[in-house]
Amino acid sequence: MLLIRRAFLPARLAVRTYATVPRDPRFAQVTPALLNQFAGVLSSPKSSILSSLTGGPWTTVEADDLATFNEDWMGKYKGKSTCVVRPKSTEELAQIMRICYDNDVAIVPQGGNTGLVGGGVPVHDEVVISLASMNRVRSFDATSGTLVCDAGCILENLDAHVGQHGYMMPLDLGAKGTCHIGGNVATNAGGLRFLRYGSLHGSVLGLEVVLPNGEILHNLGTLRKDNTGFDLKQLFIGSEGTIGIITGVSIATPRRPLATNVAVFGVPSFEAVQTTFQRTKKHCAEILSAYEFIDGETYGLVQTNPSRGVRDVFAERHPMYVLIETSGSCKAHDDEKLQGLLEELLEEGIVNDGVLAQDESQVHTLWALRESAPESYARQGKVYKYDISMPIERMYELVEHMREHYDKAGLLDKPGRPGLVKAVGGYGHVGDGNLHINIVAERYDPSIEEATVPHIYEWIRDVRGSVSAEHGLGLAKANAIGYSKEPLMVEYMQRIKSLFDPKGLLNPYKVSGSV
Ligand code: FAD
Ligand code: 2HG
Ligand code: ZN
């Protein structure tokens, strides 16, 4: 077992839980007078402000009608905001921010609200700033493939837009029909195409950002090369709405491949998942565009979710499954490569069985097996999610370890002994060393949280992993940053936060580098 950085990290960090975050008394409460100030700078206050408060030219709603803004996708984090503002332009947003700054009002930026760490919903009564009304494509250059758009554009819509010109978005994820590009950039989302197209730190060319004091940072460049000073936009990529609100994104989009194919293999072990990965890289080389895995537990749960046209494509169940996608320019050539790979792996007994898509509809059917995993878990009960990265060879060990851990703690539900934990499964982006552990529970219960944290973070630290691979820290992991970053780095993050947001108004209580 590797024990690293012990010199920097305390043996056990105090991880604050969601339930115990007190409201910061420095923040002012939202009043009708404040909403009237907002209304004064908005072109259409009636459609731009939703509030449970009465007394002005906005839309008054019941507190329950704000639930979609106050609650996250998992139904785990619930705030009590009385006000949602949906500005229609960068200038409107800048004025709203200025008013909040002058009045010490705390804010939470919100995109599609598909985040999985509680970062996009209020903790207490912060004003929700939704980017939903800023959803225009500003320009697309079909020569360079550069897209410039508002931050509130939905990822899937952007993919369709650039698709008309033969391009695609460099990222893809199961939440594409709801998440915003601004939210993707703010979380530095990884997703299913990361293996091929890399991080948003590489593909984002420029950002327009409104700072907490209302200043607008015009950094929406479209240049691929620009070495004039610090690359400030990088600070906002993955900043989770804590130092500025992204209003515009300029992004390089790759050509849509002419031929895409997908195969799913049933394999006997996680070791075989790794061997298959090595062979796939060798065999498919530059046409490999995704290498994902789901375990047997996940495959079984996915079969119970009819909503995505999922079906069981194997005659028998297997311990693990891998999904391989190729994207190239010649269908016959790529299909032959995948077929050859499958034959070789079957012959050598590395995989048990395999299915190759024969047409586009089968490509979707196979992808559905992997993409529907998050919602399939969500349908089973309340889900604890841990999104982590580590050396690939250790990935599945953690899933097995956690099952055993809950069993020993008397929490795992088994025949003859009912328990709160109904299932523990794993899936993820093997190609990126990114595991998603999903723990299904009857309810969110402190006993599960206590048995999990900090135990799981210590395990991850000891294998030199990261406690957040792609979802961010949000509220869920606000205090867990110390398991993956040393104190000096966290201190510099805090200084950067204070520089942009000296009053700490933007997305408070989240991302411990910022609190
Ligand atoms: P929100 O949830 O609204 O916000 C997320 C964070 O960004 C919050 O901290 C919020 O304050 C901040 N934020 C949002 N918009 C802005 C803005 N304009 N300016 C500044 N800050 C902002 N993530 C992955 O990385 N890979 C995946 O494969 C993946 N798959 C998913 C599949 C499903 C079914 C679901 C529900 C989620 C998945 N996610 C995945 C998690 C999530 O991070 C992404 O869905 C997405 O990047 C969040 O975008 P959003 O617009 O919904 O942001
Ligand atoms: C995915 O890869 C997402 O499907 C979601 O990142 C992971 O729900 C999860 O745990
Ligand atoms: Zn993921």
Coordinates of C-alpha atoms and ligand atoms in Angstrom, one line a residue:
M1 CA 0.0 0.0 0.0
L2 CA 1.4 3.4 -1.0
L3 CA 1.3 6.0 1.8
I4 CA 2.1 9.3 0.3
R5 CA 2.1 12.9 1.3
R6 CA 1.6 11.9 4.9
A7 CA 3.9 14.8 5.7
F8 CA 1.4 17.2 4.3
L9 CA -1.9 15.7 5.2
P10 CA -3.3 15.1 8.6
A11 CA -4.2 11.4 9.2
R12 CA -7.9 12.2 9.4
L13 CA -9.5 15.4 8.1
A14 CA -12.7 16.7 9.6
V15 CA -15.2 16.3 6.8
R16 CA -18.1 18.6 7.3
T17 CA -21.4 17.1 6.3
Y18 CA -24.1 18.9 4.3
A19 CA -26.6 18.9 7.2
T20 CA -24.3 20.9 9.5
V21 CA -23.4 23.9 7.4
P22 CA -24.8 27.0 9.2
R23 CA -26.1 30.0 7.4
D24 CA -23.5 32.8 7.2
P25 CA -25.0 35.8 9.0
R26 CA -23.0 38.2 6.9
F27 CA -25.3 37.7 4.0
A28 CA -28.4 39.9 3.6
Q29 CA -31.8 38.3 3.2
V30 CA -33.8 38.8 0.1
T31 CA -36.6 41.4 0.5
P32 CA -39.2 42.9 -1.9
A33 CA -37.1 46.1 -1.9
L34 CA -34.1 44.1 -3.3
L35 CA -36.3 42.5 -5.9
N36 CA -37.5 45.9 -6.9
Q37 CA -33.9 46.9 -7.5
F38 CA -33.4 43.8 -9.6
A39 CA -36.6 44.6 -11.6
G40 CA -35.2 48.1 -12.3
V41 CA -32.3 46.7 -14.3
L42 CA -34.1 43.9 -16.2
S43 CA -35.8 44.4 -19.5
S44 CA -38.6 41.9 -18.6
P45 CA -38.8 41.5 -14.8
K46 CA -42.0 39.5 -15.1
S47 CA -40.4 36.7 -17.0
S48 CA -36.9 37.1 -15.5
I49 CA -37.8 37.0 -11.7
L50 CA -39.6 34.2 -10.0
S51 CA -40.1 34.7 -6.3
S52 CA -42.3 33.5 -3.4
L53 CA -42.2 37.1 -2.1
T54 CA -45.0 39.4 -3.1
G55 CA -45.1 43.1 -3.9
G56 CA -43.6 44.0 -7.2
P57 CA -43.4 43.6 -11.0
W58 CA -42.1 40.0 -10.9
T59 CA -43.8 36.6 -11.1
T60 CA -45.0 35.5 -7.6
V61 CA -45.1 31.8 -7.2
E62 CA -45.7 29.3 -4.3
A63 CA -42.5 28.2 -2.5
D64 CA -43.1 24.7 -3.9
D65 CA -42.9 26.0 -7.4
L66 CA -39.2 26.9 -6.8
A67 CA -38.4 23.3 -5.9
T68 CA -36.9 22.6 -9.3
F69 CA -34.3 25.3 -8.6
N70 CA -33.9 24.5 -4.9
E71 CA -33.3 20.7 -5.3
D72 CA -30.6 18.9 -7.1
W73 CA -31.0 16.0 -9.6
M74 CA -30.5 13.3 -7.0
G75 CA -33.0 14.9 -4.5
K76 CA -30.2 15.0 -2.0
Y77 CA -29.5 18.7 -1.6
K78 CA -32.4 21.1 -0.9
G79 CA -32.1 24.8 -0.4
K80 CA -34.6 27.4 0.6
S81 CA -34.2 30.2 -1.9
T82 CA -37.1 32.6 -2.3
C83 CA -35.9 34.0 -5.6
V84 CA -34.7 32.9 -9.0
V85 CA -33.4 35.5 -11.5
R86 CA -33.0 34.6 -15.2
P87 CA -31.2 37.5 -16.9
K88 CA -31.5 37.7 -20.7
S89 CA -28.1 39.3 -21.4
T90 CA -24.6 39.6 -20.0
E91 CA -25.2 43.3 -19.2
E92 CA -28.4 42.5 -17.3
L93 CA -26.5 39.8 -15.3
A94 CA -23.7 42.3 -14.6
Q95 CA -26.2 44.8 -13.1
I96 CA -27.8 42.1 -10.9
M97 CA -24.4 41.0 -9.6
R98 CA -23.5 44.6 -8.8
I99 CA -26.7 45.0 -6.8
C100 CA -26.0 41.8 -4.9
Y101 CA -22.5 42.9 -4.3
D102 CA -23.6 46.3 -2.9
N103 CA -26.2 44.6 -0.7
D104 CA -24.2 41.6 0.5
V105 CA -26.5 39.2 -1.1
A106 CA -25.2 35.6 -1.7
I107 CA -25.7 34.0 -5.1
V108 CA -25.7 30.5 -6.6
P109 CA -25.2 30.2 -10.3
Q110 CA -27.3 27.5 -11.9
G111 CA -27.2 25.9 -15.4
G112 CA -29.2 22.8 -16.2
N113 CA -29.1 21.7 -12.5
T114 CA -27.7 18.2 -13.4
G115 CA -24.6 18.5 -11.2
L116 CA -24.1 15.6 -8.9
V117 CA -22.3 17.2 -5.9
G118 CA -24.9 19.8 -4.8
G119 CA -22.9 22.7 -6.3
G120 CA -25.8 24.3 -8.3
V121 CA -28.5 24.6 -5.7
P122 CA -28.7 27.0 -2.7
V123 CA -27.7 25.7 0.7
H124 CA -29.8 28.3 2.5
D125 CA -31.6 31.3 0.9
E126 CA -29.0 32.3 -1.8
V127 CA -30.5 34.0 -4.9
V128 CA -30.5 31.5 -7.7
I129 CA -29.1 33.0 -10.9
S130 CA -30.2 30.8 -13.8
L131 CA -28.6 31.0 -17.2
A132 CA -31.6 29.4 -18.9
S133 CA -32.6 32.5 -20.7
M134 CA -29.2 33.1 -22.2
N135 CA -29.3 30.4 -24.9
R136 CA -28.2 32.0 -28.2
V137 CA -25.6 30.7 -30.6
R138 CA -23.5 33.8 -31.2
S139 CA -21.4 32.5 -34.2
F140 CA -20.0 29.4 -35.8
D141 CA -17.0 29.4 -38.1
A142 CA -17.2 26.4 -40.4
T143 CA -13.6 26.7 -41.4
S144 CA -12.0 26.5 -38.0
G145 CA -14.9 24.7 -36.2
T146 CA -15.0 27.5 -33.6
L147 CA -18.4 27.9 -31.8
V148 CA -19.2 31.0 -29.8
C149 CA -22.4 30.8 -27.7
D150 CA -24.2 31.9 -24.6
A151 CA -23.5 29.9 -21.5
G152 CA -27.1 28.8 -21.1
C153 CA -27.2 26.8 -24.4
I154 CA -28.1 23.1 -23.9
L155 CA -25.2 20.8 -24.8
E156 CA -27.4 18.6 -27.1
N157 CA -28.7 21.6 -29.0
L158 CA -25.2 22.8 -29.6
D159 CA -24.2 19.4 -30.9
A160 CA -27.1 19.5 -33.3
H161 CA -26.2 23.0 -34.4
V162 CA -22.6 22.3 -35.2
G163 CA -23.6 18.9 -36.6
Q164 CA -25.3 20.7 -39.5
H165 CA -21.9 21.8 -40.5
G166 CA -20.2 18.4 -40.1
Y167 CA -18.8 19.1 -36.6
M168 CA -19.6 17.8 -33.1
M169 CA -19.2 19.0 -29.5
P170 CA -15.9 17.7 -28.0
L171 CA -17.8 16.5 -24.9
D172 CA -20.8 14.2 -24.5
L173 CA -22.6 13.0 -21.4
G174 CA -25.8 11.3 -20.3
A175 CA -27.2 14.7 -19.1
K176 CA -26.7 16.3 -22.6
G177 CA -30.4 17.0 -23.1
T178 CA -30.5 19.2 -20.0
C179 CA -27.0 20.5 -19.0
H180 CA -25.7 23.8 -20.2
I181 CA -22.4 24.4 -21.8
G182 CA -21.7 27.0 -19.0
G183 CA -22.4 24.3 -16.4
N184 CA -20.1 21.9 -18.3
V185 CA -17.3 24.5 -18.3
A186 CA -17.9 25.5 -14.7
T187 CA -17.6 21.8 -13.6
N188 CA -14.9 21.0 -16.2
A189 CA -17.1 18.0 -17.2
G190 CA -15.4 15.0 -18.6
G191 CA -17.8 12.5 -20.0
L192 CA -17.8 9.9 -22.7
R193 CA -15.6 11.5 -25.3
F194 CA -12.8 12.6 -22.9
L195 CA -10.5 9.7 -24.0
R196 CA -10.4 11.0 -27.5
Y197 CA -11.1 14.8 -27.3
G198 CA -9.5 15.6 -23.9
S199 CA -10.4 18.1 -21.3
L200 CA -12.3 21.4 -21.7
H201 CA -9.1 23.0 -20.5
G202 CA -7.9 22.2 -24.0
S203 CA -11.0 22.8 -26.1
V204 CA -12.3 26.0 -24.5
L205 CA -10.8 28.9 -26.4
G206 CA -12.3 31.8 -24.5
L207 CA -14.8 32.8 -21.9
E208 CA -16.9 35.8 -21.1
V209 CA -17.4 36.0 -17.3
V210 CA -19.3 38.3 -15.0
L211 CA -17.4 38.8 -11.8
P212 CA -19.0 39.1 -8.3
N213 CA -18.7 42.9 -8.3
G214 CA -20.4 43.2 -11.7
E215 CA -17.3 43.7 -13.8
I216 CA -17.3 41.8 -17.1
L217 CA -14.2 39.9 -18.2
H218 CA -14.2 40.0 -22.0
N219 CA -12.1 37.0 -22.7
L220 CA -14.2 35.4 -25.4
G221 CA -11.3 35.0 -27.9
T222 CA -11.3 32.5 -30.7
L223 CA -7.6 32.2 -31.2
R224 CA -6.0 28.8 -30.8
K225 CA -2.7 30.4 -29.9
D226 CA -2.4 33.3 -27.5
N227 CA 0.5 33.5 -25.1
T228 CA -0.1 37.1 -23.8
G229 CA 0.1 36.8 -20.1
F230 CA -1.7 34.4 -17.7
D231 CA -4.4 32.3 -19.3
L232 CA -7.1 33.6 -17.0
K233 CA -10.0 31.6 -18.5
Q234 CA -8.4 28.4 -17.2
L235 CA -9.2 29.6 -13.6
F236 CA -12.9 29.6 -14.4
I237 CA -12.9 26.1 -16.0
G238 CA -13.8 23.8 -13.1
S239 CA -14.3 26.7 -10.7
E240 CA -17.9 25.5 -10.0
G241 CA -19.4 29.0 -9.9
T242 CA -17.3 30.3 -7.1
I243 CA -15.3 33.1 -8.7
G244 CA -17.5 34.4 -11.6
I245 CA -20.5 33.5 -13.7
I246 CA -19.7 32.3 -17.2
T247 CA -22.0 34.0 -19.7
G248 CA -20.3 33.2 -23.0
V249 CA -18.2 30.3 -24.3
S250 CA -15.9 30.0 -27.3
I251 CA -15.0 26.4 -28.0
A252 CA -13.1 24.4 -30.6
T253 CA -15.3 21.6 -32.1
P254 CA -13.8 18.6 -33.9
R255 CA -15.1 17.2 -37.3
R256 CA -17.8 14.6 -36.9
P257 CA -16.3 11.3 -37.7
L258 CA -17.6 9.7 -40.9
A259 CA -17.8 6.2 -39.3
T260 CA -18.7 5.4 -35.7
N261 CA -19.1 1.9 -34.4
V262 CA -19.7 0.4 -31.0
A263 CA -19.1 -3.0 -29.4
V264 CA -20.0 -4.3 -26.0
F265 CA -18.0 -7.3 -24.6
G266 CA -18.9 -9.4 -21.6
V267 CA -15.7 -10.2 -19.6
P268 CA -14.9 -12.4 -16.7
S269 CA -13.1 -10.0 -14.4
F270 CA -11.8 -6.5 -13.9
E271 CA -8.4 -7.8 -14.8
A272 CA -9.8 -8.8 -18.2
V273 CA -11.3 -5.3 -18.5
Q274 CA -7.7 -4.0 -18.3
T275 CA -6.2 -6.6 -20.7
T276 CA -9.0 -5.8 -23.1
F277 CA -8.1 -2.1 -22.8
Q278 CA -4.5 -2.7 -23.7
R279 CA -5.4 -4.9 -26.6
T280 CA -8.0 -2.4 -27.8
K281 CA -5.6 0.4 -27.8
K282 CA -3.1 -1.6 -29.8
H283 CA -5.6 -3.0 -32.2
C284 CA -7.7 0.1 -32.8
A285 CA -5.1 2.8 -32.2
E286 CA -6.2 6.2 -33.5
I287 CA -9.8 5.2 -34.2
L288 CA -10.5 4.3 -30.5
S289 CA -12.9 7.0 -29.1
A290 CA -14.3 5.6 -25.9
Y291 CA -13.6 2.8 -23.5
E292 CA -16.2 2.5 -20.8
F293 CA -17.1 -0.3 -18.3
I294 CA -20.0 -1.3 -16.2
D295 CA -20.0 -4.1 -13.6
G296 CA -22.5 -6.9 -13.4
E297 CA -24.5 -5.1 -10.7
T298 CA -24.9 -2.1 -12.9
Y299 CA -25.8 -4.2 -16.0
G300 CA -28.6 -5.9 -14.0
L301 CA -30.0 -2.5 -12.7
V302 CA -29.9 -1.0 -16.2
Q303 CA -32.1 -3.9 -17.5
T304 CA -34.8 -2.8 -15.0
N305 CA -34.9 0.7 -16.6
P306 CA -37.1 0.7 -19.7
S307 CA -36.9 4.5 -20.3
R308 CA -34.0 4.5 -22.7
G309 CA -34.8 1.6 -25.0
V310 CA -32.3 -0.6 -23.1
R311 CA -32.4 -4.3 -23.8
D312 CA -30.3 -7.3 -22.7
V313 CA -28.0 -8.0 -25.6
F314 CA -26.4 -11.1 -24.1
A315 CA -27.7 -14.6 -23.7
E316 CA -25.9 -14.9 -20.3
R317 CA -24.9 -12.5 -17.6
H318 CA -21.2 -11.7 -17.1
P319 CA -19.2 -10.2 -14.2
M320 CA -18.1 -7.1 -16.2
Y321 CA -18.9 -5.4 -19.5
V322 CA -16.9 -3.0 -21.6
L323 CA -18.1 -0.7 -24.2
I324 CA -15.7 0.2 -27.0
E325 CA -16.5 3.0 -29.5
T326 CA -14.5 3.6 -32.6
S327 CA -14.6 6.8 -34.7
G328 CA -12.8 6.9 -38.0
S329 CA -13.2 7.7 -41.6
C330 CA -13.9 4.3 -43.2
K331 CA -16.7 2.2 -41.9
A332 CA -15.6 -1.1 -43.5
H333 CA -12.0 -0.6 -42.2
D334 CA -13.2 0.2 -38.7
D335 CA -15.8 -2.6 -38.5
E336 CA -13.1 -5.0 -39.6
K337 CA -10.8 -3.9 -36.9
L338 CA -13.5 -4.2 -34.2
Q339 CA -14.5 -7.6 -35.5
G340 CA -10.8 -8.8 -35.6
L341 CA -10.4 -7.5 -32.0
L342 CA -13.4 -9.5 -30.8
E343 CA -12.3 -12.7 -32.5
E344 CA -8.8 -12.4 -31.1
L345 CA -10.0 -11.8 -27.5
L346 CA -12.6 -14.6 -27.7
E347 CA -10.0 -17.0 -29.1
E348 CA -7.7 -16.2 -26.2
G349 CA -10.4 -16.5 -23.6
I350 CA -9.9 -12.8 -22.5
V351 CA -13.6 -12.0 -23.2
N352 CA -16.6 -14.3 -22.8
D353 CA -18.8 -12.8 -25.4
G354 CA -19.3 -9.7 -27.6
V355 CA -21.9 -7.8 -29.6
L356 CA -21.1 -5.4 -32.4
A357 CA -23.6 -2.8 -33.6
Q358 CA -24.7 -3.3 -37.2
D359 CA -26.3 0.0 -37.7
E360 CA -26.9 3.4 -36.1
S361 CA -29.9 2.3 -34.1
Q362 CA -27.8 -0.6 -32.6
V363 CA -25.1 1.9 -31.8
H364 CA -27.7 3.8 -29.7
T365 CA -29.0 0.6 -28.1
L366 CA -25.5 -0.4 -27.0
W367 CA -24.6 3.1 -25.7
A368 CA -27.9 3.1 -23.7
L369 CA -26.5 0.3 -21.6
R370 CA -23.8 2.6 -20.3
E371 CA -25.5 6.0 -20.6
S372 CA -28.6 5.0 -18.6
A373 CA -26.6 3.8 -15.6
P374 CA -27.0 7.0 -13.5
E375 CA -30.8 7.1 -13.9
S376 CA -31.1 3.3 -13.4
Y377 CA -29.5 3.7 -10.0
A378 CA -31.6 6.7 -9.2
R379 CA -34.8 4.6 -9.8
Q380 CA -33.7 2.1 -7.1
G381 CA -33.7 4.5 -4.1
K382 CA -31.4 7.2 -2.8
V383 CA -28.0 7.1 -4.3
Y384 CA -24.6 8.1 -2.8
K385 CA -22.2 8.8 -5.6
Y386 CA -18.4 8.8 -5.5
D387 CA -16.7 10.0 -8.6
I388 CA -13.0 9.2 -8.3
S389 CA -9.8 8.7 -10.3
M390 CA -6.9 6.4 -9.5
P391 CA -4.5 4.1 -11.2
I392 CA -6.6 1.8 -13.3
E393 CA -5.5 -1.5 -11.7
R394 CA -6.9 -0.4 -8.3
M395 CA -10.3 0.8 -9.6
Y396 CA -12.5 -2.1 -9.0
E397 CA -10.8 -3.1 -5.8
L398 CA -12.6 -0.1 -4.2
V399 CA -16.0 -1.3 -5.2
E400 CA -15.4 -4.7 -3.7
H401 CA -13.8 -3.1 -0.6
M402 CA -16.9 -0.9 0.0
R403 CA -19.3 -3.8 -0.3
E404 CA -17.3 -5.7 2.3
H405 CA -17.1 -2.5 4.4
Y406 CA -20.9 -2.0 4.5
D407 CA -21.3 -5.7 5.2
K408 CA -19.0 -5.6 8.2
A409 CA -20.8 -2.5 9.4
G410 CA -24.1 -4.4 9.3
L411 CA -25.5 -1.9 6.7
L412 CA -25.5 -4.2 3.6
D413 CA -28.9 -5.7 2.9
K414 CA -28.7 -9.4 2.5
P415 CA -31.0 -12.4 2.8
G416 CA -31.9 -12.9 6.4
R417 CA -30.4 -9.5 7.5
P418 CA -32.1 -6.4 6.2
G419 CA -29.8 -3.4 5.8
L420 CA -30.1 0.2 4.6
V421 CA -27.6 -0.3 1.7
K422 CA -29.3 -2.1 -1.1
A423 CA -26.6 -2.3 -3.7
V424 CA -23.0 -1.2 -4.4
G425 CA -22.0 -1.0 -8.0
G426 CA -19.3 0.6 -10.2
Y427 CA -19.0 1.9 -13.7
G428 CA -17.1 4.6 -15.5
H429 CA -14.5 5.8 -17.9
V430 CA -11.8 3.2 -17.6
G431 CA -9.8 4.9 -20.3
D432 CA -9.5 7.9 -18.0
G433 CA -9.0 5.9 -14.8
N434 CA -12.4 7.3 -13.6
L435 CA -14.6 5.2 -11.5
H436 CA -18.2 6.0 -10.4
I437 CA -19.2 4.1 -7.3
N438 CA -23.0 4.2 -6.8
I439 CA -24.4 3.1 -3.4
V440 CA -28.1 2.6 -3.4
A441 CA -29.8 3.2 0.0
E442 CA -33.3 3.0 1.3
R443 CA -32.9 6.6 2.4
Y444 CA -30.2 9.2 2.9
D445 CA -29.1 8.2 6.4
P446 CA -26.3 9.5 8.7
S447 CA -25.2 6.0 9.5
I448 CA -24.3 5.4 5.9
E449 CA -22.6 8.7 5.5
E450 CA -20.6 8.1 8.7
A451 CA -19.6 4.6 7.5
T452 CA -18.5 6.0 4.2
V453 CA -16.7 9.3 4.9
P454 CA -13.8 9.7 5.5
H455 CA -13.2 6.0 5.1
I456 CA -13.5 6.1 1.3
Y457 CA -11.4 9.3 1.0
E458 CA -8.6 7.8 3.0
W459 CA -8.6 4.8 0.7
I460 CA -8.4 7.0 -2.3
R461 CA -5.7 9.2 -0.8
D462 CA -3.6 6.1 -0.1
V463 CA -3.7 5.0 -3.7
R464 CA -2.8 8.5 -4.9
G465 CA -6.2 9.0 -6.3
S466 CA -8.5 12.1 -6.6
V467 CA -11.7 12.5 -4.6
S468 CA -13.3 14.2 -7.6
A469 CA -12.4 13.1 -11.1
E470 CA -15.0 15.0 -13.1
H471 CA -18.0 16.1 -11.1
G472 CA -16.3 18.7 -8.9
L473 CA -16.4 19.3 -5.1
G474 CA -19.6 21.3 -4.8
L475 CA -21.1 20.9 -1.4
A476 CA -20.7 17.2 -1.2
K477 CA -16.9 17.2 -1.0
A478 CA -16.3 20.8 0.0
N479 CA -14.0 19.8 2.9
A480 CA -12.5 16.7 1.2
I481 CA -10.1 18.7 -1.0
G482 CA -7.3 18.0 1.5
Y483 CA -7.3 14.3 0.5
S484 CA -6.1 15.2 -3.0
K485 CA -4.4 18.6 -2.6
E486 CA -1.8 19.7 -0.1
P487 CA -2.5 22.7 2.2
L488 CA -0.4 25.2 0.3
M489 CA -2.3 24.6 -2.9
V490 CA -5.6 25.0 -1.0
E491 CA -4.3 28.2 0.5
Y492 CA -3.5 29.6 -2.9
M493 CA -6.9 28.6 -4.2
Q494 CA -8.4 30.5 -1.2
R495 CA -6.3 33.6 -2.1
I496 CA -7.6 33.4 -5.7
K497 CA -11.1 33.2 -4.4
S498 CA -10.7 36.2 -2.2
L499 CA -9.2 38.2 -5.1
F500 CA -12.2 37.7 -7.3
D501 CA -14.8 37.5 -4.6
P502 CA -13.6 39.4 -1.5
K503 CA -17.1 39.3 0.1
G504 CA -17.5 35.5 -0.5
L505 CA -20.9 36.0 -2.0
L506 CA -20.6 33.7 -5.0
N507 CA -21.7 30.1 -4.3
P508 CA -20.9 30.1 -0.6
Y509 CA -20.4 26.9 1.5
K510 CA -19.1 25.0 -1.6
V511 CA -15.6 24.0 -2.8
S512 CA -13.4 24.3 0.3
G513 CA -10.8 26.2 -1.7
S514 CA -13.3 29.0 -1.6
V515 CA -14.6 28.9 2.0
Ligands
FAD1 P1 -25.4 22.8 -12.8 O1 -25.7 21.5 -12.2 O2 -26.5 23.8 -12.9 O3 -24.2 23.5 -12.0 C1 -23.1 22.7 -11.8 C2 -22.0 23.7 -11.1 O4 -21.6 24.7 -12.0 C3 -22.6 24.5 -9.9 O5 -21.5 24.7 -9.0 C4 -23.0 25.8 -10.5 O6 -23.0 26.8 -9.6 C5 -22.0 26.0 -11.6 N1 -22.5 26.7 -12.8 C6 -23.5 26.3 -13.6 N2 -23.6 27.2 -14.6 C7 -22.6 28.1 -14.4 C8 -22.2 29.3 -15.1 N3 -22.8 29.7 -16.3 N4 -21.2 30.1 -14.6 C9 -20.6 29.7 -13.5 N5 -20.9 28.6 -12.8 C10 -21.9 27.8 -13.2 N6 -20.4 14.9 -15.4 C11 -19.3 14.6 -16.1 O7 -18.3 15.2 -15.9 N7 -19.3 13.5 -16.9 C12 -20.4 12.8 -17.2 O8 -20.3 11.8 -17.9 C13 -21.6 13.2 -16.5 N8 -22.7 12.5 -16.8 C14 -23.9 12.8 -16.2 C15 -25.0 12.1 -16.4 C16 -26.2 12.4 -15.7 C17 -27.4 11.6 -16.0 C18 -26.2 13.5 -14.8 C19 -27.5 13.9 -14.1 C20 -25.1 14.2 -14.6 C21 -23.9 13.9 -15.2 N9 -22.7 14.6 -15.0 C22 -21.6 14.3 -15.6 C23 -22.6 15.7 -14.0 C24 -22.7 17.2 -14.3 O9 -21.5 17.8 -13.9 C25 -22.9 17.6 -15.7 O10 -24.2 17.1 -16.0 C26 -22.8 19.1 -16.1 O11 -21.5 19.5 -16.4 C27 -23.5 20.1 -15.2 O12 -24.0 21.1 -16.0 P2 -25.3 21.9 -15.6 O13 -25.5 22.9 -16.6 O14 -26.4 21.0 -15.3 O15 -24.7 22.6 -14.3
2HG2 C1 -21.4 9.1 -16.0 O1 -20.3 8.8 -16.3 C2 -21.6 10.3 -15.1 O2 -22.4 8.4 -16.3 C3 -22.5 10.1 -13.9 O3 -20.5 10.9 -14.8 C4 -21.9 9.1 -12.9 O4 -24.0 9.0 -11.8 C5 -22.8 8.8 -11.7 O5 -22.2 8.3 -10.7
ZN3 ZN -18.7 10.0 -15.7

